[in-house]
């Protein structure tokens, strides 16, 4: 009986905490501390228009033969907090000419290029959180 009561209380507490938490979309950025750890910014962007622009940028990129090596300069995540889903998890390398090369978690051997205004938009969002 005591176990059931404890489970019910813990379940209700989890539901309450989930209901009080953030909702919507969230853009975060981080940097690798080592091969296994990422230090994410404590700040996030929650502006739906900015996040939609970032989602569109990631969605419209085409694969490239250009390969990136070494630790990424940045990690970007876009999360759907309402559904507890990561929409984007990108490792991003910045080149000397401000072109971005990225790959996604789970597809480490496939790289994409982001150039021009699109690169400027993402770099601006990243800098906003640093």
mmCIF file of C-alpha atoms in Angstrom:
data_model
loop_
_atom_site.group_PDB
_atom_site.id
_atom_site.type_symbol
_atom_site.label_atom_id
_atom_site.label_comp_id
_atom_site.label_asym_id
_atom_site.label_seq_id
_atom_site.Cartn_x
_atom_site.Cartn_y
_atom_site.Cartn_z
ATOM 1 C CA UNK A 1 0.000 0.000 0.000
ATOM 2 C CA UNK A 2 2.799 2.391 0.919
ATOM 3 C CA UNK A 3 4.561 1.651 -2.398
ATOM 4 C CA UNK A 4 1.400 2.475 -4.359
ATOM 5 C CA UNK A 5 0.983 5.743 -2.483
ATOM 6 C CA UNK A 6 4.618 6.668 -3.103
ATOM 7 C CA UNK A 7 4.296 5.887 -6.832
ATOM 8 C CA UNK A 8 1.114 7.983 -7.079
ATOM 9 C CA UNK A 9 2.696 10.926 -5.253
ATOM 10 C CA UNK A 10 5.834 10.784 -7.413
ATOM 11 C CA UNK A 11 3.744 10.536 -10.583
ATOM 12 C CA UNK A 12 1.660 13.543 -9.606
ATOM 13 C CA UNK A 13 4.798 15.521 -8.737
ATOM 14 C CA UNK A 14 6.284 14.722 -12.154
ATOM 15 C CA UNK A 15 3.089 15.801 -13.901
ATOM 16 C CA UNK A 16 3.014 19.024 -11.917
ATOM 17 C CA UNK A 17 6.647 19.791 -12.732
ATOM 18 C CA UNK A 18 6.071 19.053 -16.406
ATOM 19 C CA UNK A 19 3.039 21.343 -16.470
ATOM 20 C CA UNK A 20 5.010 24.168 -14.834
ATOM 21 C CA UNK A 21 7.996 23.876 -17.158
ATOM 22 C CA UNK A 22 8.775 25.656 -20.393
ATOM 23 C CA UNK A 23 6.860 24.797 -23.485
ATOM 24 C CA UNK A 24 7.280 25.388 -27.186
ATOM 25 C CA UNK A 25 10.511 25.457 -29.145
ATOM 26 C CA UNK A 26 13.998 26.141 -27.821
ATOM 27 C CA UNK A 27 17.284 26.903 -29.639
ATOM 28 C CA UNK A 28 20.382 26.136 -27.573
ATOM 29 C CA UNK A 29 24.073 26.067 -28.274
ATOM 30 C CA UNK A 30 27.076 24.478 -26.651
ATOM 31 C CA UNK A 31 30.698 23.517 -27.079
ATOM 32 C CA UNK A 32 32.478 20.218 -26.595
ATOM 33 C CA UNK A 33 34.505 20.082 -23.368
ATOM 34 C CA UNK A 34 36.003 16.741 -24.438
ATOM 35 C CA UNK A 35 34.991 13.876 -26.725
ATOM 36 C CA UNK A 36 32.123 12.925 -24.442
ATOM 37 C CA UNK A 37 30.847 16.127 -22.826
ATOM 38 C CA UNK A 38 29.122 19.235 -24.156
ATOM 39 C CA UNK A 39 28.855 22.427 -22.124
ATOM 40 C CA UNK A 40 25.529 24.017 -23.129
ATOM 41 C CA UNK A 41 24.727 27.669 -22.613
ATOM 42 C CA UNK A 42 22.385 28.420 -19.742
ATOM 43 C CA UNK A 43 20.483 30.755 -22.055
ATOM 44 C CA UNK A 44 18.169 29.694 -24.880
ATOM 45 C CA UNK A 45 16.299 31.375 -27.702
ATOM 46 C CA UNK A 46 12.548 30.800 -27.521
ATOM 47 C CA UNK A 47 11.396 33.213 -30.241
ATOM 48 C CA UNK A 48 9.293 31.101 -32.621
ATOM 49 C CA UNK A 49 10.135 33.182 -35.717
ATOM 50 C CA UNK A 50 13.892 32.956 -35.113
ATOM 51 C CA UNK A 51 13.667 29.235 -34.446
ATOM 52 C CA UNK A 52 11.550 28.629 -37.544
ATOM 53 C CA UNK A 53 14.149 30.494 -39.606
ATOM 54 C CA UNK A 54 16.876 28.236 -38.174
ATOM 55 C CA UNK A 55 14.774 25.115 -38.857
ATOM 56 C CA UNK A 56 14.280 26.251 -42.458
ATOM 57 C CA UNK A 57 18.027 26.816 -42.872
ATOM 58 C CA UNK A 58 18.846 23.313 -41.654
ATOM 59 C CA UNK A 59 16.059 21.767 -43.772
ATOM 60 C CA UNK A 60 17.136 23.324 -47.076
ATOM 61 C CA UNK A 61 20.833 22.385 -47.037
ATOM 62 C CA UNK A 62 22.277 19.827 -49.419
ATOM 63 C CA UNK A 63 24.973 17.276 -48.760
ATOM 64 C CA UNK A 64 28.577 18.198 -49.526
ATOM 65 C CA UNK A 65 31.736 16.205 -50.146
ATOM 66 C CA UNK A 66 33.558 18.613 -47.826
ATOM 67 C CA UNK A 67 34.559 16.831 -44.643
ATOM 68 C CA UNK A 68 35.157 18.466 -41.277
ATOM 69 C CA UNK A 69 37.749 17.185 -38.836
ATOM 70 C CA UNK A 70 38.538 17.768 -35.208
ATOM 71 C CA UNK A 71 36.164 18.995 -32.550
ATOM 72 C CA UNK A 72 33.203 21.040 -33.818
ATOM 73 C CA UNK A 73 33.271 24.726 -32.950
ATOM 74 C CA UNK A 74 29.641 24.668 -31.852
ATOM 75 C CA UNK A 75 26.758 22.343 -31.124
ATOM 76 C CA UNK A 76 23.243 23.566 -31.902
ATOM 77 C CA UNK A 77 20.056 21.918 -30.723
ATOM 78 C CA UNK A 78 16.488 22.852 -31.499
ATOM 79 C CA UNK A 79 14.104 21.136 -29.131
ATOM 80 C CA UNK A 80 10.342 20.771 -29.145
ATOM 81 C CA UNK A 81 9.736 20.990 -25.414
ATOM 82 C CA UNK A 82 6.035 20.150 -25.711
ATOM 83 C CA UNK A 83 6.861 16.746 -27.178
ATOM 84 C CA UNK A 84 10.275 16.228 -25.535
ATOM 85 C CA UNK A 85 11.837 15.887 -28.972
ATOM 86 C CA UNK A 86 15.127 17.099 -30.430
ATOM 87 C CA UNK A 87 14.350 18.486 -33.889
ATOM 88 C CA UNK A 88 17.976 19.387 -34.658
ATOM 89 C CA UNK A 89 21.243 18.256 -33.095
ATOM 90 C CA UNK A 90 24.025 19.670 -35.252
ATOM 91 C CA UNK A 91 27.785 19.655 -34.825
ATOM 92 C CA UNK A 92 29.027 22.830 -36.550
ATOM 93 C CA UNK A 93 32.486 23.746 -37.821
ATOM 94 C CA UNK A 94 33.244 27.324 -38.926
ATOM 95 C CA UNK A 95 35.659 27.878 -41.815
ATOM 96 C CA UNK A 96 37.885 30.917 -42.369
ATOM 97 C CA UNK A 97 35.354 32.420 -44.779
ATOM 98 C CA UNK A 98 32.458 32.011 -42.278
ATOM 99 C CA UNK A 99 30.999 29.051 -44.160
ATOM 100 C CA UNK A 100 29.494 26.511 -41.799
ATOM 101 C CA UNK A 101 29.934 22.777 -42.206
ATOM 102 C CA UNK A 102 27.683 20.591 -40.090
ATOM 103 C CA UNK A 103 26.570 17.065 -39.497
ATOM 104 C CA UNK A 104 23.746 15.703 -37.409
ATOM 105 C CA UNK A 105 23.829 13.272 -34.534
ATOM 106 C CA UNK A 106 23.351 9.802 -35.922
ATOM 107 C CA UNK A 107 24.672 10.811 -39.367
ATOM 108 C CA UNK A 108 28.270 11.688 -38.538
ATOM 109 C CA UNK A 109 29.584 10.784 -42.022
ATOM 110 C CA UNK A 110 27.178 13.088 -43.894
ATOM 111 C CA UNK A 111 28.117 16.760 -44.048
ATOM 112 C CA UNK A 112 26.218 19.854 -45.177
ATOM 113 C CA UNK A 113 27.313 23.413 -46.047
ATOM 114 C CA UNK A 114 25.632 26.597 -44.878
ATOM 115 C CA UNK A 115 26.836 29.735 -46.643
ATOM 116 C CA UNK A 116 26.099 33.431 -47.003
ATOM 117 C CA UNK A 117 23.161 34.976 -45.201
ATOM 118 C CA UNK A 118 22.077 31.619 -43.749
ATOM 119 C CA UNK A 119 25.477 31.190 -42.083
ATOM 120 C CA UNK A 120 25.278 34.764 -40.767
ATOM 121 C CA UNK A 121 21.839 34.112 -39.251
ATOM 122 C CA UNK A 122 22.964 30.955 -37.422
ATOM 123 C CA UNK A 123 26.227 32.509 -36.244
ATOM 124 C CA UNK A 124 24.250 35.473 -34.920
ATOM 125 C CA UNK A 125 21.967 33.167 -32.959
ATOM 126 C CA UNK A 126 24.953 31.260 -31.580
ATOM 127 C CA UNK A 127 26.731 34.486 -30.578
ATOM 128 C CA UNK A 128 23.550 35.715 -28.886
ATOM 129 C CA UNK A 129 23.821 32.794 -26.445
ATOM 130 C CA UNK A 130 27.537 33.021 -25.692
#
